[in-house]
GROMACS .gro file of N, CA, C and O in nm:
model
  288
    1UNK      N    1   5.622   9.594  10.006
    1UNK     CA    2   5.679   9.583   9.875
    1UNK      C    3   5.585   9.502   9.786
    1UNK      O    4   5.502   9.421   9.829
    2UNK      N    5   5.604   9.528   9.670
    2UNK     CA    6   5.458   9.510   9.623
    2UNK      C    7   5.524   9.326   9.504
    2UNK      O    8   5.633   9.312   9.447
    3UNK      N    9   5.441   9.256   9.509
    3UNK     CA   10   5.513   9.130   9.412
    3UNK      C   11   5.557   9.147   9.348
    3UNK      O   12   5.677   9.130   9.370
    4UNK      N   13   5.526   9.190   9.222
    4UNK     CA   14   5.542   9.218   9.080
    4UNK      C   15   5.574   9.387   9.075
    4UNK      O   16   5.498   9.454   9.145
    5UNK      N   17   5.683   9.462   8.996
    5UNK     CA   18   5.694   9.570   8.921
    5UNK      C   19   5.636   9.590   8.803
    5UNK      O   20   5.602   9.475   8.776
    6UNK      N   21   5.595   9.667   8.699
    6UNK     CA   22   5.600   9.740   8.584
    6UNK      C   23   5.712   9.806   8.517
    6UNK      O   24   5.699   9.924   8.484
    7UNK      N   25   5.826   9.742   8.494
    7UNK     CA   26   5.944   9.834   8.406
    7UNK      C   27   5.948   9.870   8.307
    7UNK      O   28   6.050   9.922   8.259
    8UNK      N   29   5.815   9.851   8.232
    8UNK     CA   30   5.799   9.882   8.065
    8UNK      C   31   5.790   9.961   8.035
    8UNK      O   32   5.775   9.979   7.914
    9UNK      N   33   5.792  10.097   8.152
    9UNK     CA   34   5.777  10.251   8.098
    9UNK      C   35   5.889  10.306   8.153
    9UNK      O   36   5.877  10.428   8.144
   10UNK      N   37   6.017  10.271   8.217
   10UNK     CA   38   6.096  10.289   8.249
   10UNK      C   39   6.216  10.343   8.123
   10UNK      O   40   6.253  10.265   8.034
   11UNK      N   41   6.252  10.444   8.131
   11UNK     CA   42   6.355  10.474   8.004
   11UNK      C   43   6.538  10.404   8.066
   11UNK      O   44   6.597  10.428   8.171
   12UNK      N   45   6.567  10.343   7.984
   12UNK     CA   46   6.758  10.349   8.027
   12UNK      C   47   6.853  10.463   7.988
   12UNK      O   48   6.847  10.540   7.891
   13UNK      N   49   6.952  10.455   8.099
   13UNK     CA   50   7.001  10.546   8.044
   13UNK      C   51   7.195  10.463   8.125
   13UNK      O   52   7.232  10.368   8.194
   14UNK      N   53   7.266  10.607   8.040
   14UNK     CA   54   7.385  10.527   8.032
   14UNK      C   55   7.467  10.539   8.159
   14UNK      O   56   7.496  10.649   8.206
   15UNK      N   57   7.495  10.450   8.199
   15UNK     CA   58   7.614  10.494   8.341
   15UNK      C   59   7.699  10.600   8.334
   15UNK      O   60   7.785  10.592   8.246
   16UNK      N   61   7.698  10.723   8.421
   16UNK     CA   62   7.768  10.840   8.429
   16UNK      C   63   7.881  10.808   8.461
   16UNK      O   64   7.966  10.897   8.453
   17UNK      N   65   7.932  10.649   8.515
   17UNK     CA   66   8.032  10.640   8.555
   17UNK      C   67   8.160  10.569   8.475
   17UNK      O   68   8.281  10.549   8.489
   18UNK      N   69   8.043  10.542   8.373
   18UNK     CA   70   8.120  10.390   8.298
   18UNK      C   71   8.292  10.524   8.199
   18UNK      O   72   8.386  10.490   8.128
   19UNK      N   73   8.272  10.586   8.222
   19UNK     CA   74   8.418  10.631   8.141
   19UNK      C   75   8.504  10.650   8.254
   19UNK      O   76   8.623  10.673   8.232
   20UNK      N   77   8.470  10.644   8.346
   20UNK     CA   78   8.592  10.669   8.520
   20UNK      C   79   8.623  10.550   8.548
   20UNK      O   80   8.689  10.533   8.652
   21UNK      N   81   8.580  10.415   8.452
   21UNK     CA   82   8.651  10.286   8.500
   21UNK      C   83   8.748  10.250   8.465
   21UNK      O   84   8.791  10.298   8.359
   22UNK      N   85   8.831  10.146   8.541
   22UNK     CA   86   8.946  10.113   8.504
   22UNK      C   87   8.972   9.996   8.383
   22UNK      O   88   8.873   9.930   8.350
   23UNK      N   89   9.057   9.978   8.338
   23UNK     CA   90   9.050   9.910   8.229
   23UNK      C   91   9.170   9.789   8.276
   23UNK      O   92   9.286   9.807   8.312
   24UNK      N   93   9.115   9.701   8.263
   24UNK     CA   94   9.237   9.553   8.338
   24UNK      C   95   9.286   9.575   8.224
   24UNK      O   96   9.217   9.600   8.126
   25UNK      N   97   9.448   9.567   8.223
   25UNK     CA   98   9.516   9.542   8.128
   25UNK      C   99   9.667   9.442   8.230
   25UNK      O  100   9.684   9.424   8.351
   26UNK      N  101   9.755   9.397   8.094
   26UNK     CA  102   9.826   9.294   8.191
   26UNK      C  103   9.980   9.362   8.160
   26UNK      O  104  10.010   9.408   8.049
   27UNK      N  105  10.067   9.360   8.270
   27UNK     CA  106  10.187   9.431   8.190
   27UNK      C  107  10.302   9.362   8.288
   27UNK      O  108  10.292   9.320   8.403
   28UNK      N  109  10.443   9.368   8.175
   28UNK     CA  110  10.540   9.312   8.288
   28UNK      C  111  10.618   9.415   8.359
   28UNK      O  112  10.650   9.522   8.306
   29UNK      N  113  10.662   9.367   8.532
   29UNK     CA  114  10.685   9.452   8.594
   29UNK      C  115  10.804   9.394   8.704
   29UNK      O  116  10.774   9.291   8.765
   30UNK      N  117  10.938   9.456   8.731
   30UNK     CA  118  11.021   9.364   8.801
   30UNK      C  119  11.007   9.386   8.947
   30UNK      O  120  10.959   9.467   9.025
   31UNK      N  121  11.080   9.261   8.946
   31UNK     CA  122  10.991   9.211   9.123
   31UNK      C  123  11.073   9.336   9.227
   31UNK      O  124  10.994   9.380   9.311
   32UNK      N  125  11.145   9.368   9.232
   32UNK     CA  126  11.156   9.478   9.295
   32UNK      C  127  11.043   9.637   9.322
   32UNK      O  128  11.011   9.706   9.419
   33UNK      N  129  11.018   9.637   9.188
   33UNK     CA  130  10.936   9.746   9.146
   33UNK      C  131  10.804   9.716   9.234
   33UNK      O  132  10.755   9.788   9.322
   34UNK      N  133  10.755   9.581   9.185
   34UNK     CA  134  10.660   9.520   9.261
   34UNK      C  135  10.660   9.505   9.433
   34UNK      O  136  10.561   9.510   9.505
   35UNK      N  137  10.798   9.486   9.474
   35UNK     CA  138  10.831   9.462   9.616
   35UNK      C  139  10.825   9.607   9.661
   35UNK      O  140  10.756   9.612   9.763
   36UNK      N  141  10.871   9.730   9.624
   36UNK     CA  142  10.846   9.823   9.659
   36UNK      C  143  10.749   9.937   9.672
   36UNK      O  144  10.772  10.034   9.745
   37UNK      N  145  10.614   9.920   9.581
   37UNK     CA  146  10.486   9.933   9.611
   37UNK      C  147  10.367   9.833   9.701
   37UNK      O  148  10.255   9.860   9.745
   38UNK      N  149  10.449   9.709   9.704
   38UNK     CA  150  10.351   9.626   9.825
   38UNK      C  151  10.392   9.682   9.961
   38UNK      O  152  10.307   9.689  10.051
   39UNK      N  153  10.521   9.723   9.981
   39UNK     CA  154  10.574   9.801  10.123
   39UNK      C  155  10.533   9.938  10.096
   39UNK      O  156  10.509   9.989  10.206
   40UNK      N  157  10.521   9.987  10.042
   40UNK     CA  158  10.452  10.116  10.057
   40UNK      C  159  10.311  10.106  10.059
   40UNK      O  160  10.254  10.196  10.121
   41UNK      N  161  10.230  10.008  10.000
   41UNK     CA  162  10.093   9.961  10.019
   41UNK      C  163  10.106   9.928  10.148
   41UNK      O  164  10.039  10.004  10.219
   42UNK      N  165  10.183   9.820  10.224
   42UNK     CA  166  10.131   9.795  10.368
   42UNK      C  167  10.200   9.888  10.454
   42UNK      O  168  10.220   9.848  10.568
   43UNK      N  169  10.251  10.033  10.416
   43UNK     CA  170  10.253  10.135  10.497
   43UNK      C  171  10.148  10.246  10.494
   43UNK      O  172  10.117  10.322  10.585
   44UNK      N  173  10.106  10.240  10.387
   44UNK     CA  174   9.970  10.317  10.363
   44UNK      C  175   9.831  10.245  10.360
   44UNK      O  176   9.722  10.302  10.356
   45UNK      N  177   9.843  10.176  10.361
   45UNK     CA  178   9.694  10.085  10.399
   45UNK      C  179   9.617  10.121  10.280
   45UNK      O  180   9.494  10.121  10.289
   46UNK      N  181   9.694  10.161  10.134
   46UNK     CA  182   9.616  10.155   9.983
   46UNK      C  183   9.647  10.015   9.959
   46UNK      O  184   9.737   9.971  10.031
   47UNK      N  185   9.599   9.943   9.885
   47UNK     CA  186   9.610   9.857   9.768
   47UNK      C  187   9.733   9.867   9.683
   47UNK      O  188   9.731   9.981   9.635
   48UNK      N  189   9.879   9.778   9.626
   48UNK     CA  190   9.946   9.832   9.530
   48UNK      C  191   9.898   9.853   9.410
   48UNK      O  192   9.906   9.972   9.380
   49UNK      N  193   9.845   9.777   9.316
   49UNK     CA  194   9.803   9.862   9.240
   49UNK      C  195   9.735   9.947   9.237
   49UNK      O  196   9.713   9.998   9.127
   50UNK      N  197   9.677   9.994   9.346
   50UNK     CA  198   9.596  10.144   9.337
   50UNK      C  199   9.708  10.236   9.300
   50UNK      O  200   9.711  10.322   9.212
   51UNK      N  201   9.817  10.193   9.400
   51UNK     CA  202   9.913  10.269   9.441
   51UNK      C  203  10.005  10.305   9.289
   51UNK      O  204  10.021  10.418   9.244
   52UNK      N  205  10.059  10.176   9.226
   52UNK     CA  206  10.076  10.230   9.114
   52UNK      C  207   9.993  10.280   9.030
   52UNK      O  208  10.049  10.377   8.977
   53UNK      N  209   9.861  10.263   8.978
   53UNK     CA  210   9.803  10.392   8.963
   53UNK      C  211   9.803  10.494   8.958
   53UNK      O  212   9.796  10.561   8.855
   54UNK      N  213   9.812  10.544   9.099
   54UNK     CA  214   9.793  10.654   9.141
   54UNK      C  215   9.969  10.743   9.108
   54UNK      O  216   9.968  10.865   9.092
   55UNK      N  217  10.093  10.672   9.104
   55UNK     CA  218  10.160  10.698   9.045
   55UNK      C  219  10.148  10.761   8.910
   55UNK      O  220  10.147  10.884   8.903
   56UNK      N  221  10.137  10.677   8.784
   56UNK     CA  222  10.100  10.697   8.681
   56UNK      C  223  10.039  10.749   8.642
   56UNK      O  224  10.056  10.763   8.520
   57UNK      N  225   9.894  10.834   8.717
   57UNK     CA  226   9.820  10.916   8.675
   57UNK      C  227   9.900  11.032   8.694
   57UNK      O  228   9.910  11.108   8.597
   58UNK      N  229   9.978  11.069   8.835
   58UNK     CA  230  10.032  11.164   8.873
   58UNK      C  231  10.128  11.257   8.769
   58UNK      O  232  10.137  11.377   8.747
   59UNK      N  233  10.229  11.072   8.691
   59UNK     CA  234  10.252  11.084   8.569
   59UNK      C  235  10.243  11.176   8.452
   59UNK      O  236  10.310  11.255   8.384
   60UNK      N  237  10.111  11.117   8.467
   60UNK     CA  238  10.004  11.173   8.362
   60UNK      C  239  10.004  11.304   8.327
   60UNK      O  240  10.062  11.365   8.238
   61UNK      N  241   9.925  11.338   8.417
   61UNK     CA  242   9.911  11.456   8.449
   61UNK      C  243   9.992  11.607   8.507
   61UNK      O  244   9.964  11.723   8.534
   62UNK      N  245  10.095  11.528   8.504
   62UNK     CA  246  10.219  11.664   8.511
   62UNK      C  247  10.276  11.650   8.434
   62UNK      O  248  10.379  11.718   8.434
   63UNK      N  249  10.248  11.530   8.286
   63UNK     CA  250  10.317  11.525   8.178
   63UNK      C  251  10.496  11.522   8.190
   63UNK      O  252  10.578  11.574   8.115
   64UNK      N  253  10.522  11.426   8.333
   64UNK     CA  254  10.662  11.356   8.346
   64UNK      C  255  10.692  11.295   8.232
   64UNK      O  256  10.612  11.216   8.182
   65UNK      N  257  10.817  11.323   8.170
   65UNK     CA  258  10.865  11.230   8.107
   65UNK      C  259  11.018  11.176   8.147
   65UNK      O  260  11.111  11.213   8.217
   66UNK      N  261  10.989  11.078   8.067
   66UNK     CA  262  11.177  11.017   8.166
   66UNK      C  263  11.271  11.051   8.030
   66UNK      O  264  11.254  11.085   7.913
   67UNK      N  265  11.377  11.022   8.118
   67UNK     CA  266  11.533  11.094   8.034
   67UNK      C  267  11.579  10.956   8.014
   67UNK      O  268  11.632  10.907   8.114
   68UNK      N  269  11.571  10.870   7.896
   68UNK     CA  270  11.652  10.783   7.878
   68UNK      C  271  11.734  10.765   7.802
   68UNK      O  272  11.701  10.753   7.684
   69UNK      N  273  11.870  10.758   7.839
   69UNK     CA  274  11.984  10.752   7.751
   69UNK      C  275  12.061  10.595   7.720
   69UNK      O  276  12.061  10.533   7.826
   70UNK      N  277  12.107  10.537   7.638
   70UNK     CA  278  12.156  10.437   7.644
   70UNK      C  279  12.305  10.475   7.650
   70UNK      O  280  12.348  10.584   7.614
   71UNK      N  281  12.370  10.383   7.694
   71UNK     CA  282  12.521  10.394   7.685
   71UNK      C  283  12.561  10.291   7.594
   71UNK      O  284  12.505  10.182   7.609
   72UNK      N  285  12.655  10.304   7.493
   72UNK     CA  286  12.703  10.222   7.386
   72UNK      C  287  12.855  10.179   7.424
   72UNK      O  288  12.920  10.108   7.348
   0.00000   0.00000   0.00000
């Protein structure tokens, strides 16, 4: 391996990946909701938030929507 490089003729270019990242965001969530993706995380050996994730994209992408009605 040689000491020193030359990178001054090197062009940049942009990460192919950087739009497939996730974006930290912070949200509230009840502890049940939470208790029941950490047990399904340590039955599947995912991560929970992957797991919700992977919910929400599922979401997403079958364009679920929920039925919410209030009662008065």
């Amino acid at each position: 391996m040689k000491d020193e490089y030359d990178f001054s003729r090197l062009k940049g270019r942009k990460n192919p990946y950087a739009a497939k990242l996730k974006k930290p965001v912070t949200i509230r969530l009840s502890e049940d909701v939470i208790d029941y993706f950490k047990q399904m995380a340590e039955e599947s050996g995912v991560p929970y938030q992957s797991l919700i994730n992977l919910y929400l994209r599922d979401c997403a992408l079958n364009h679920r929507k929920i039925d919410i009605q209030w009662h008065a």
